[in-house]
XYZ file of N, CA and C in Angstrom:
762
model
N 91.416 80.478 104.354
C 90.441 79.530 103.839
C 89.039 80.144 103.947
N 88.512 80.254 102.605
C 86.885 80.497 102.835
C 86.241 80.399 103.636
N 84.925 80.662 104.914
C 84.144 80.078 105.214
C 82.786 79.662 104.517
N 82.621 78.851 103.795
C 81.640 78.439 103.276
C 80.481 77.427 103.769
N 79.107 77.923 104.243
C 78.128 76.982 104.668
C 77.770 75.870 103.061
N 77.653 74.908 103.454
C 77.595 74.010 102.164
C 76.723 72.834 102.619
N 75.363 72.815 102.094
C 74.526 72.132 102.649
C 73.927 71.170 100.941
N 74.626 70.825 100.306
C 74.231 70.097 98.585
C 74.286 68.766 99.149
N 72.907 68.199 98.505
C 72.631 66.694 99.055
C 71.578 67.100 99.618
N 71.614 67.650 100.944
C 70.534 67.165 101.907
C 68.997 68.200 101.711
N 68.393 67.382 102.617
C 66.887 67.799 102.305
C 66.325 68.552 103.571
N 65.925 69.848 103.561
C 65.531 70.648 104.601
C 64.124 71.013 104.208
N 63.485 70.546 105.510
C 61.960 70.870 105.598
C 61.785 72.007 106.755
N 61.241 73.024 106.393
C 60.784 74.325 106.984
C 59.418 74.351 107.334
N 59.212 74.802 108.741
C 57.605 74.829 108.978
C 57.285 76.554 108.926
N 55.849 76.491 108.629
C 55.944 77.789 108.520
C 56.582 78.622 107.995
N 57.019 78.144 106.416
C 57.553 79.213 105.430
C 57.508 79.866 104.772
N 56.296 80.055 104.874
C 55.367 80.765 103.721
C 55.891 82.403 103.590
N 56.329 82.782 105.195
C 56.439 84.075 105.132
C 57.169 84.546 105.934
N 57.876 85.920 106.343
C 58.492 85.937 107.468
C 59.811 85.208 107.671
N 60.273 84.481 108.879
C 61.765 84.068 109.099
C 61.908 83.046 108.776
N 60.325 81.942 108.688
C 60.102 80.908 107.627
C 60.766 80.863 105.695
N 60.611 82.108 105.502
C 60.465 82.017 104.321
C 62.191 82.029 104.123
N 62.726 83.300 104.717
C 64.163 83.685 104.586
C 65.276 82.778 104.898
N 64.906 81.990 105.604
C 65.664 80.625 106.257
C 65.466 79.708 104.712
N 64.213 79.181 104.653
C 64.156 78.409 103.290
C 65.226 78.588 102.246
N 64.993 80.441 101.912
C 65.481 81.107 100.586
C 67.091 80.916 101.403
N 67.365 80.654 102.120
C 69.093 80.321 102.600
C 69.506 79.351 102.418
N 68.677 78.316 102.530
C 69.340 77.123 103.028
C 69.401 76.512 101.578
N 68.407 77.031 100.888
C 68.166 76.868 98.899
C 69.453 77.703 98.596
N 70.132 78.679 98.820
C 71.723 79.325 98.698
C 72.317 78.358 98.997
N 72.572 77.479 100.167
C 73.716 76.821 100.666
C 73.378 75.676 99.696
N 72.534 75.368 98.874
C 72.720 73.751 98.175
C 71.531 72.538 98.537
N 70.960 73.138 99.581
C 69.734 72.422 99.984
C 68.450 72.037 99.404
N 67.866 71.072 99.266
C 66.636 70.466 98.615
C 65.644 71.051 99.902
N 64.499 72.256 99.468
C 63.869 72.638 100.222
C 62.427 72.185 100.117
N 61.878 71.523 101.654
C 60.239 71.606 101.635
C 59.302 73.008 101.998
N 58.581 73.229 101.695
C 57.966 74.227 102.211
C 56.687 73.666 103.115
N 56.841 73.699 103.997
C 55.378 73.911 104.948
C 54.812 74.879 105.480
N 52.906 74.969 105.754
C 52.598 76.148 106.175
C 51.213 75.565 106.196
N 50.142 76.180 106.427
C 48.912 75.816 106.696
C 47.981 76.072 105.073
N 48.701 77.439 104.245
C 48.229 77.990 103.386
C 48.604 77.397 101.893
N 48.021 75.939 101.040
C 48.676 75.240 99.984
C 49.532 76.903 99.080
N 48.460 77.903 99.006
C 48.821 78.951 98.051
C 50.226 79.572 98.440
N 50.274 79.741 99.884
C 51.379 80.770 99.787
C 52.467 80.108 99.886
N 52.395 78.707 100.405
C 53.489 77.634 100.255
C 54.229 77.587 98.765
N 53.225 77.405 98.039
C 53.748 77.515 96.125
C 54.355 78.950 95.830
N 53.750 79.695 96.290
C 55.611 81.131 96.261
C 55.898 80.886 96.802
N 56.610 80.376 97.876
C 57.966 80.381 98.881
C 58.139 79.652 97.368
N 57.986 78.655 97.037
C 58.637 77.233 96.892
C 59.272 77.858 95.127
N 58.409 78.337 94.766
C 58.997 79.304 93.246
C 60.181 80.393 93.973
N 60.217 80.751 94.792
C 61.393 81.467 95.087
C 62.456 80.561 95.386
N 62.515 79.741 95.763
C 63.279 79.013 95.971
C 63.912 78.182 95.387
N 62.854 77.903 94.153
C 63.482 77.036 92.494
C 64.204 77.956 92.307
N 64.282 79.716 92.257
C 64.624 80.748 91.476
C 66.166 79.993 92.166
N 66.869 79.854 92.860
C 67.758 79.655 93.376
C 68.684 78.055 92.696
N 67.871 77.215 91.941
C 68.625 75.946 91.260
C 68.776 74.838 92.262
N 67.748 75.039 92.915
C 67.879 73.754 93.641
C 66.176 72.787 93.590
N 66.261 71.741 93.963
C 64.793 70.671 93.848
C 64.154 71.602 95.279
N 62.558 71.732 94.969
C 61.961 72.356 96.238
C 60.565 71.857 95.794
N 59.765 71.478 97.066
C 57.893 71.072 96.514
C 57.964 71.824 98.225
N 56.220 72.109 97.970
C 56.253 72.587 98.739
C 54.519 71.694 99.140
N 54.436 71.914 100.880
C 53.205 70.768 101.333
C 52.776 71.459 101.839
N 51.570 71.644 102.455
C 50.524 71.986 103.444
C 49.994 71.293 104.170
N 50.503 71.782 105.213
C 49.644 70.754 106.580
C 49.834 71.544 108.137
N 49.033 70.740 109.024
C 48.719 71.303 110.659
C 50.067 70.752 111.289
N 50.489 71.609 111.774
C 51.874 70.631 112.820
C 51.770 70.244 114.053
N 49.963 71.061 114.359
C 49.420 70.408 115.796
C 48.967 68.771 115.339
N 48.873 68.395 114.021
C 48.225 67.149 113.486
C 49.166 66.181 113.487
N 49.052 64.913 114.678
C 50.369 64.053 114.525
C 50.108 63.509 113.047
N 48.891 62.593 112.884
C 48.823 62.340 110.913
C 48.958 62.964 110.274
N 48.902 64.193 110.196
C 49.567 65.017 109.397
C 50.842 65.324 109.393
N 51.789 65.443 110.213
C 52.789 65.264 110.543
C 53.398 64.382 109.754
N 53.109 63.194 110.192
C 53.570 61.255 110.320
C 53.516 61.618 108.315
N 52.325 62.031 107.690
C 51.682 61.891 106.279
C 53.170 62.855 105.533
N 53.109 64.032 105.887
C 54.120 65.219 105.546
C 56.046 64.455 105.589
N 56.056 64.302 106.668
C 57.222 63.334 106.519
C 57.419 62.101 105.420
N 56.612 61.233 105.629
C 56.187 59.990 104.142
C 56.577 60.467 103.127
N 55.835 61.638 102.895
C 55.596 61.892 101.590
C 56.973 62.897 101.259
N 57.462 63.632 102.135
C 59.584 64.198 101.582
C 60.285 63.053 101.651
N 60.414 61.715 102.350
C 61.045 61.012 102.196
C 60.847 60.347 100.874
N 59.360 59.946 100.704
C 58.979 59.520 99.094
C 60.087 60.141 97.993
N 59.993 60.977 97.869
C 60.382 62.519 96.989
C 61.483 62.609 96.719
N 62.550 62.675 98.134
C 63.916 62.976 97.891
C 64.559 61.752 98.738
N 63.897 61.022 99.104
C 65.202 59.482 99.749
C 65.012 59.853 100.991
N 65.099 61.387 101.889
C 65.508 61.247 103.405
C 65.385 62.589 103.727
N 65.399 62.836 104.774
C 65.119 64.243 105.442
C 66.365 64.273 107.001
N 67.102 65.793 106.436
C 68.039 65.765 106.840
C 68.446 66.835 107.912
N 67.488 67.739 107.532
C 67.485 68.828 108.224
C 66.118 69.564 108.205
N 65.515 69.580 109.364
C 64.280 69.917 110.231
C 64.166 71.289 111.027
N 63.646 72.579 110.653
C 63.545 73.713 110.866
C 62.284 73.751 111.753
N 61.925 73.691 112.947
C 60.794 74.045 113.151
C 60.647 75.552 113.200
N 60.117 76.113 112.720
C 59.932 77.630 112.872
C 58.390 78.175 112.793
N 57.335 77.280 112.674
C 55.531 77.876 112.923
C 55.399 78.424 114.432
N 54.770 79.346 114.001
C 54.147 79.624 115.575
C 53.265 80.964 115.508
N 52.194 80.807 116.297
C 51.876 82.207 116.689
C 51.703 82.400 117.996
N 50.860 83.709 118.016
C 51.103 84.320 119.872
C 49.764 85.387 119.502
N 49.612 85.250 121.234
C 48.049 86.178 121.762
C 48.621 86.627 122.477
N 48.576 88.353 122.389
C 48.952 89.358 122.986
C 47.478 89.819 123.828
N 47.310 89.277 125.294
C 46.609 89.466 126.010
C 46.725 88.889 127.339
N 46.166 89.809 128.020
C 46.730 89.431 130.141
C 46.538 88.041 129.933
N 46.742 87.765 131.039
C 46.812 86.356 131.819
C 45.536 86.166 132.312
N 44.969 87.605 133.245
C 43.277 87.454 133.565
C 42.710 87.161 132.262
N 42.426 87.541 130.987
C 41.783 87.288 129.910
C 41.609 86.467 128.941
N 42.980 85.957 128.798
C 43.532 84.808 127.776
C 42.710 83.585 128.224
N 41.489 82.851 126.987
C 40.941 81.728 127.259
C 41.794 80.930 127.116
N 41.313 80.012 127.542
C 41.798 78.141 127.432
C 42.013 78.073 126.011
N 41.323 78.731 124.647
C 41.245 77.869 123.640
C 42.416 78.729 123.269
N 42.557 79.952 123.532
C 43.950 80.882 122.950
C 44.980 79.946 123.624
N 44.686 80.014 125.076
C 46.462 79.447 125.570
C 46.509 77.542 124.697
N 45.476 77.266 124.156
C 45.617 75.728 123.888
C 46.122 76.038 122.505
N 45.409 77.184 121.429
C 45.873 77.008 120.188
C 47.595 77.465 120.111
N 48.099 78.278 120.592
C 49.674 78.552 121.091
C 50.293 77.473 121.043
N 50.142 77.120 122.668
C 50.534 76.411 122.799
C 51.362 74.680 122.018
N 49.373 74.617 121.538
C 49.704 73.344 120.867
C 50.932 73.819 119.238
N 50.216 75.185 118.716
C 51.268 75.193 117.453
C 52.706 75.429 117.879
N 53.116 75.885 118.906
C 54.638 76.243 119.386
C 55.062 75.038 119.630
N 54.828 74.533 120.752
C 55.241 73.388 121.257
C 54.713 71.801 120.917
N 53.617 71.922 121.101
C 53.232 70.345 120.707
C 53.590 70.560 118.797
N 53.649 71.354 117.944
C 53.809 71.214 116.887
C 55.254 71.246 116.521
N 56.321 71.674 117.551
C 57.655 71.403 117.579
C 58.045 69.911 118.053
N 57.429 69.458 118.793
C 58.199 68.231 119.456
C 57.168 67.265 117.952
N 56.061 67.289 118.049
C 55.265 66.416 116.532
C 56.594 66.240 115.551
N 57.016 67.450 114.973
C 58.115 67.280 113.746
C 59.046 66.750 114.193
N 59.613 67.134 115.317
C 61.009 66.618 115.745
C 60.989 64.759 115.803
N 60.086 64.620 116.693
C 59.784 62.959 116.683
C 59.152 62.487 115.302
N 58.651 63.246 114.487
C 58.615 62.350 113.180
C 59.932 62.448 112.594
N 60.531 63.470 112.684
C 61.719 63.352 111.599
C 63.114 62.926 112.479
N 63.148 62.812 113.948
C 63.929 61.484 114.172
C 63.536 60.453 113.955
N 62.410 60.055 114.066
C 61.823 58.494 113.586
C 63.085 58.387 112.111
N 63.123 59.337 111.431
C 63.513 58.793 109.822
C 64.907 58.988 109.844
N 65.213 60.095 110.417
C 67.122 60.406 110.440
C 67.588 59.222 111.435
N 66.688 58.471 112.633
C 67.683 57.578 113.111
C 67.342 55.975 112.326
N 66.235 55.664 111.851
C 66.063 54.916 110.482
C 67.217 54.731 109.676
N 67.161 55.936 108.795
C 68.291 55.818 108.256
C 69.823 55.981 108.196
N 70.295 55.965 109.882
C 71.516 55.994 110.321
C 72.479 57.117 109.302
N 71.780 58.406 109.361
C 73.002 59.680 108.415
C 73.279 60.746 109.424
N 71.985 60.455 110.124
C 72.131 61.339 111.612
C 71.266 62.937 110.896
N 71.511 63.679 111.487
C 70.724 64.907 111.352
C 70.664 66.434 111.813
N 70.088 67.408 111.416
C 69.959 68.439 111.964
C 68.660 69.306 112.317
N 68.338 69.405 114.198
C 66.970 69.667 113.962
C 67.277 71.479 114.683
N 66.612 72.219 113.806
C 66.579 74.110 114.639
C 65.030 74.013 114.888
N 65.373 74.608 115.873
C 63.715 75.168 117.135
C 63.934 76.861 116.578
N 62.794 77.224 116.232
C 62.792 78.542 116.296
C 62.015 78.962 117.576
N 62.582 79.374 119.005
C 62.191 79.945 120.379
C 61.876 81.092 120.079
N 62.652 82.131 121.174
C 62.451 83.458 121.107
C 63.044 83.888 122.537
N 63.687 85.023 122.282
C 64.128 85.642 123.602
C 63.110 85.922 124.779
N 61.871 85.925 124.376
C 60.946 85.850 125.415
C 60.583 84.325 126.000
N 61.092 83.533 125.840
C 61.252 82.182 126.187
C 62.237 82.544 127.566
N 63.040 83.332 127.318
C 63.738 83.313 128.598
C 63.740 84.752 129.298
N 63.123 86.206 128.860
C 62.887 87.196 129.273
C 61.238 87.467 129.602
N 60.682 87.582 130.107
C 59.110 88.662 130.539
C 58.612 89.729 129.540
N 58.134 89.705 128.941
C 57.319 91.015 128.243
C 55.730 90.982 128.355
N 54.882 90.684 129.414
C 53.494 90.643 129.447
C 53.163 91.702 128.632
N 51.778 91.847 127.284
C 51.086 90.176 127.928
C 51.047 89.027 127.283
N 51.704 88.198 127.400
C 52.455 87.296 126.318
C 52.621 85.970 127.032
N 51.686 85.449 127.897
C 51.768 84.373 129.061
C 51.966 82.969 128.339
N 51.150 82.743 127.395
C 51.054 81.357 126.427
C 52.286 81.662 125.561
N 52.848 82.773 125.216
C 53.702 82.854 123.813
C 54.871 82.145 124.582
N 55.252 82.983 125.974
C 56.563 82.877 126.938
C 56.368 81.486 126.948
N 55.188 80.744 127.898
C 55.498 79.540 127.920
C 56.103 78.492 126.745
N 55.503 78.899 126.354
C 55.831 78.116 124.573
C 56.789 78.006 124.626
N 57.352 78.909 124.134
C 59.016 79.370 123.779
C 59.826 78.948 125.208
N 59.155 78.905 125.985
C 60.767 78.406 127.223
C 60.580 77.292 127.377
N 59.046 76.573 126.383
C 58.846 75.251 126.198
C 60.173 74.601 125.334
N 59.954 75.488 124.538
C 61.041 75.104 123.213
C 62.155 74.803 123.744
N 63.097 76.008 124.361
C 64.309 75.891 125.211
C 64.260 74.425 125.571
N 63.659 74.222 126.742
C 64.005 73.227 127.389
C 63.701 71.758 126.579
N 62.741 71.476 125.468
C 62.919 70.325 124.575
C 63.859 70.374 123.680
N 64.678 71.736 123.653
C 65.806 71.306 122.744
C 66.724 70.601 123.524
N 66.951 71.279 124.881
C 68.208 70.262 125.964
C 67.824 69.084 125.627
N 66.729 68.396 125.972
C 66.003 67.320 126.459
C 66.333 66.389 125.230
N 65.433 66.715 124.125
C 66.271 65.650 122.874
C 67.246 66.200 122.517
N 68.589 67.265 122.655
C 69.875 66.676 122.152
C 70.044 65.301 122.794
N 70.251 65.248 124.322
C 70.487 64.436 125.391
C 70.079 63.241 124.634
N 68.915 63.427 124.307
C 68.466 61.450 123.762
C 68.644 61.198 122.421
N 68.823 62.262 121.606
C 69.616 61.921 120.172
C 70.483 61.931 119.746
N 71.797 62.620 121.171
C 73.036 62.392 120.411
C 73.769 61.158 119.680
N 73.169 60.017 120.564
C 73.256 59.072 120.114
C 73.724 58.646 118.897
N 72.421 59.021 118.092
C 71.930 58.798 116.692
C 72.477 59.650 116.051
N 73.413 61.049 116.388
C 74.266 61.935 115.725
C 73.005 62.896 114.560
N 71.923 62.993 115.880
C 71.484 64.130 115.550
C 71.600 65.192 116.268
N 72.064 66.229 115.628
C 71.975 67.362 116.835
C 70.923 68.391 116.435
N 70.556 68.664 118.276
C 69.210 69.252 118.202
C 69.507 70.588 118.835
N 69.153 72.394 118.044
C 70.062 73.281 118.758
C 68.530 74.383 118.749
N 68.613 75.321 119.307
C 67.553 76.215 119.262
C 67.671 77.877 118.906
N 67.301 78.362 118.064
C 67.656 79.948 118.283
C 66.862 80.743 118.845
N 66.887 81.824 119.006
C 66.029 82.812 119.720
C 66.105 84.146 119.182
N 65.336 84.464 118.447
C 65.466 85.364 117.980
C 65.064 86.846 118.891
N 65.524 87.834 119.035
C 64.905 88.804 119.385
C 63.573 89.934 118.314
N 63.717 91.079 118.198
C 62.425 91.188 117.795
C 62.857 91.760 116.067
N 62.142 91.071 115.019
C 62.137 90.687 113.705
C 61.770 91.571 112.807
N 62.519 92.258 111.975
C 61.416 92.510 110.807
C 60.577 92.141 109.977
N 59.583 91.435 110.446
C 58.580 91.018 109.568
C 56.766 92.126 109.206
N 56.842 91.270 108.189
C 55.657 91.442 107.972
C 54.940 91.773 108.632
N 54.069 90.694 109.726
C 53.499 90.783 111.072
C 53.850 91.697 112.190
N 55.518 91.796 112.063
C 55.864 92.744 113.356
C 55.609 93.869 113.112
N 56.148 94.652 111.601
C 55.785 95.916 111.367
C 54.623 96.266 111.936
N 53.201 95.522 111.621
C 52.143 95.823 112.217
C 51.982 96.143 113.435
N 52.637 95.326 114.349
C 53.205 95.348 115.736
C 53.881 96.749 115.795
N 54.835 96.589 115.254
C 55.801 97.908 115.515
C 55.227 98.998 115.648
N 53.993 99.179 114.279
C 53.224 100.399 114.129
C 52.480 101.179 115.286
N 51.994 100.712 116.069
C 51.364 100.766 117.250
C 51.507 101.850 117.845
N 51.069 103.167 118.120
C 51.839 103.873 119.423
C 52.584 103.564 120.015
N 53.584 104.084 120.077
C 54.857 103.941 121.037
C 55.469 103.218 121.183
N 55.184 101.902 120.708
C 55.868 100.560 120.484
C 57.204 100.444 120.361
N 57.261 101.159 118.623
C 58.542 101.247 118.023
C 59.493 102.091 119.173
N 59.118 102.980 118.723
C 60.103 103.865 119.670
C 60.741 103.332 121.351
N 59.729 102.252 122.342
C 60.129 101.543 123.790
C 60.937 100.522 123.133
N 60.556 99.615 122.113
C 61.218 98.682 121.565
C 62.505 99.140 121.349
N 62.816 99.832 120.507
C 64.032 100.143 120.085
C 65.167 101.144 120.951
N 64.491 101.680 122.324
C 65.234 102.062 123.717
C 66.208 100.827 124.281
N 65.376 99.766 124.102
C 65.244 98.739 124.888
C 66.877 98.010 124.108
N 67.014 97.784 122.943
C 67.826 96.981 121.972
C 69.374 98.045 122.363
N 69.917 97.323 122.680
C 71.207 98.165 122.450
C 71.832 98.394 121.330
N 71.572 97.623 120.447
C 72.242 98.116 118.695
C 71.171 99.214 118.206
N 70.272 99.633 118.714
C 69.246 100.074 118.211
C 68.779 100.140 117.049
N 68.362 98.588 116.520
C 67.402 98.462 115.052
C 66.990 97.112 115.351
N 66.166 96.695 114.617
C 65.365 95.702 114.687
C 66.367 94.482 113.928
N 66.411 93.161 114.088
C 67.070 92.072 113.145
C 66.281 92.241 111.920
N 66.757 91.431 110.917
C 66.239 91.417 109.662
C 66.279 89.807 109.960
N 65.128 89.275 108.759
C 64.594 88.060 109.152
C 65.960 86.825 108.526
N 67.098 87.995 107.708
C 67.862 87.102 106.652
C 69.196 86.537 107.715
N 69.209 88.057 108.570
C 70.215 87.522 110.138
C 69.961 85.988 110.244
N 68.714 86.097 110.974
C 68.289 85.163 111.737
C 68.508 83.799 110.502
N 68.164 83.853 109.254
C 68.481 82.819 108.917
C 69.775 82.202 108.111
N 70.701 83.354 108.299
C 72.399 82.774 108.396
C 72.936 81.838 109.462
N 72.260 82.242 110.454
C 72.292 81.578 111.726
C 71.860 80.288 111.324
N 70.875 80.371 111.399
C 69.991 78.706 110.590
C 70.477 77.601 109.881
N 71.376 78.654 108.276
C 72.088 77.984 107.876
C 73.495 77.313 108.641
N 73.893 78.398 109.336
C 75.370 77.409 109.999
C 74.978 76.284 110.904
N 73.753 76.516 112.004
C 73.402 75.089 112.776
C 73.205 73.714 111.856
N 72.797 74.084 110.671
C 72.105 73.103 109.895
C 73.450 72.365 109.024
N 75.036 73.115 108.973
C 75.906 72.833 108.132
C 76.826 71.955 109.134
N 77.879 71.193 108.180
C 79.081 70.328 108.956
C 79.908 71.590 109.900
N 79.875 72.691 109.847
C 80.438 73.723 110.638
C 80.000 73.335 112.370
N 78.422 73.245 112.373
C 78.573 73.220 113.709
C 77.807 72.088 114.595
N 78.519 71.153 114.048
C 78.818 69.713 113.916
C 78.934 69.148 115.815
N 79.359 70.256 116.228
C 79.722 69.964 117.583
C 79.146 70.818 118.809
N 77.920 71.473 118.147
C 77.042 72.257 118.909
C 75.978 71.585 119.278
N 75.504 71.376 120.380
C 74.047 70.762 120.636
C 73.846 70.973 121.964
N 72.202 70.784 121.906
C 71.838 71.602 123.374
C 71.835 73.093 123.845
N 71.868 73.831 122.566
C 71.966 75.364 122.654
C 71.029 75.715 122.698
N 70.558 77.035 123.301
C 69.924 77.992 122.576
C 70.701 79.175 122.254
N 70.873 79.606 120.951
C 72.016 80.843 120.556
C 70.720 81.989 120.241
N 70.529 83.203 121.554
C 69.882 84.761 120.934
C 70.919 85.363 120.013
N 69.585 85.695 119.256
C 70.363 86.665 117.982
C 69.235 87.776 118.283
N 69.564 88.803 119.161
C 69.110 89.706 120.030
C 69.358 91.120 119.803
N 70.244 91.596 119.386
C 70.901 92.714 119.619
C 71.767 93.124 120.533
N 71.349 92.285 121.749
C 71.705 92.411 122.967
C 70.945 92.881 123.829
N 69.268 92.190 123.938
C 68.490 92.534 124.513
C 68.533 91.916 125.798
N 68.941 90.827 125.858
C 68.951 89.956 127.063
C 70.432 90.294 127.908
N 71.193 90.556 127.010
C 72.560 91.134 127.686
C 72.316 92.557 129.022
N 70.810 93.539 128.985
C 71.309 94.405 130.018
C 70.552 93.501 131.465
């Protein structure tokens, strides 16, 4: 028997898709049959994701908004339910990170992190249970963490917290939404080919400690990470909740 992810009907809103593991998750879950939102801070780069994603034959608009902004939030939700009837599946995946000590890192760096990782993960999650337990269909919510959520790589003090923020609010609302037959699961990605990272990568010596470090020795591709995405989000894994699943290489494994 085939394995086929099959996600036709439902409506998946992506944060932070403009680019990166945002975008590749979208362009998946638009493969599996999914009605895709696009979110991101940038109206422009939101409208290509969202044309790549028509390219695929499925309904997609794409919004702009802050996910540190609960009204914006509360407004962004309204307005996909307006659109397509209901929201079914919830990607949080925005975030950034300040690569700097712990002596140095201001208040407003560890607050802007912070608030977009975490306070802008739990914002979506509680707006879009507000509507999946509303409308009794139940739901699917992915945390995009990170293996540094549960490993050390200074200097990365606000990013780590974040991310082992994430971890532990995914336990926390499966626990109070199973209820409502939403399940709430988290991934963790290890380190990405993106856009942004290349830059990263480029660095002196970077690439080369990084990739000592990985036991498969290569970097994920951002499309890995969002196969993964697609199966949490499908009737396949229906009976998973409270995870966090690394898609690592096997970085956390030595």
């Amino acid at each position: 028997m085939p394995f086929e992810i099959k996600l036709n009907g439902r409506t998946a809103l992506i944060t932070g898709a403009a680019r990166g593991i945002g975008r590749a998750i979208a362009l998946q879950l638009a493969e599996a049959g999914a009605k895709i939102v696009v979110n991101d801070l940038s109206a422009a780069d939101c409208e290509e994701t969202m044309r790549e994603v028509e390219k695929r034959g499925v309904e997609a608009f794409s919004i702009a908004g802050d996910v540190t902004s609960k009204s914006q939030v509360e407004a962004m939700v309204q307005t996909i339910c307006k659109k397509f009837g209901n929201l079914d599946i919830l990607v949080n995946n925005a975030g950034t990170v300040v690569r700097k000590s712990a002596i140095e890192l201001s208040e407003e760096e560890w607050d802007s992190v912070i608030d977009v990782n975490l306070k802008g993960t739990f914002l979506c999650s509680q707006a879009a249970a507000r509507r999946m337990i509303e409308m009794k269909n139940g739901g699917k919510i992915i945390n995009i963490s990170s293996v540094l959520g549960e490993v050390a790589l200074p200097p990365r003090a606000a990013y780590s917290a974040s991310k082992g923020g994430i971890i532990s609010l995914t336990r926390d609302l499966a626990l109070e939404f199973a209820q409502y037959n939403i399940r709430v699961n988290a991934v963790a990605p290890g380190w990405v080919r993106t856009e942004v990272r290349e830059k990263y990568f480029a660095q002196e010596g970077v690439r080369e400690y990084l990739l000592e470090r990985i036991p498969v020795k290569r970097f994920c591709e951002p499309e890995e990470v969002a196969v993964l995405v697609a199966f949490l989000a499908s009737d396949k894994a229906n009976y998973i909740t409270g995870q966090t699943i690394a898609i690592d290489g096997g970085w956390m494994a030595i």
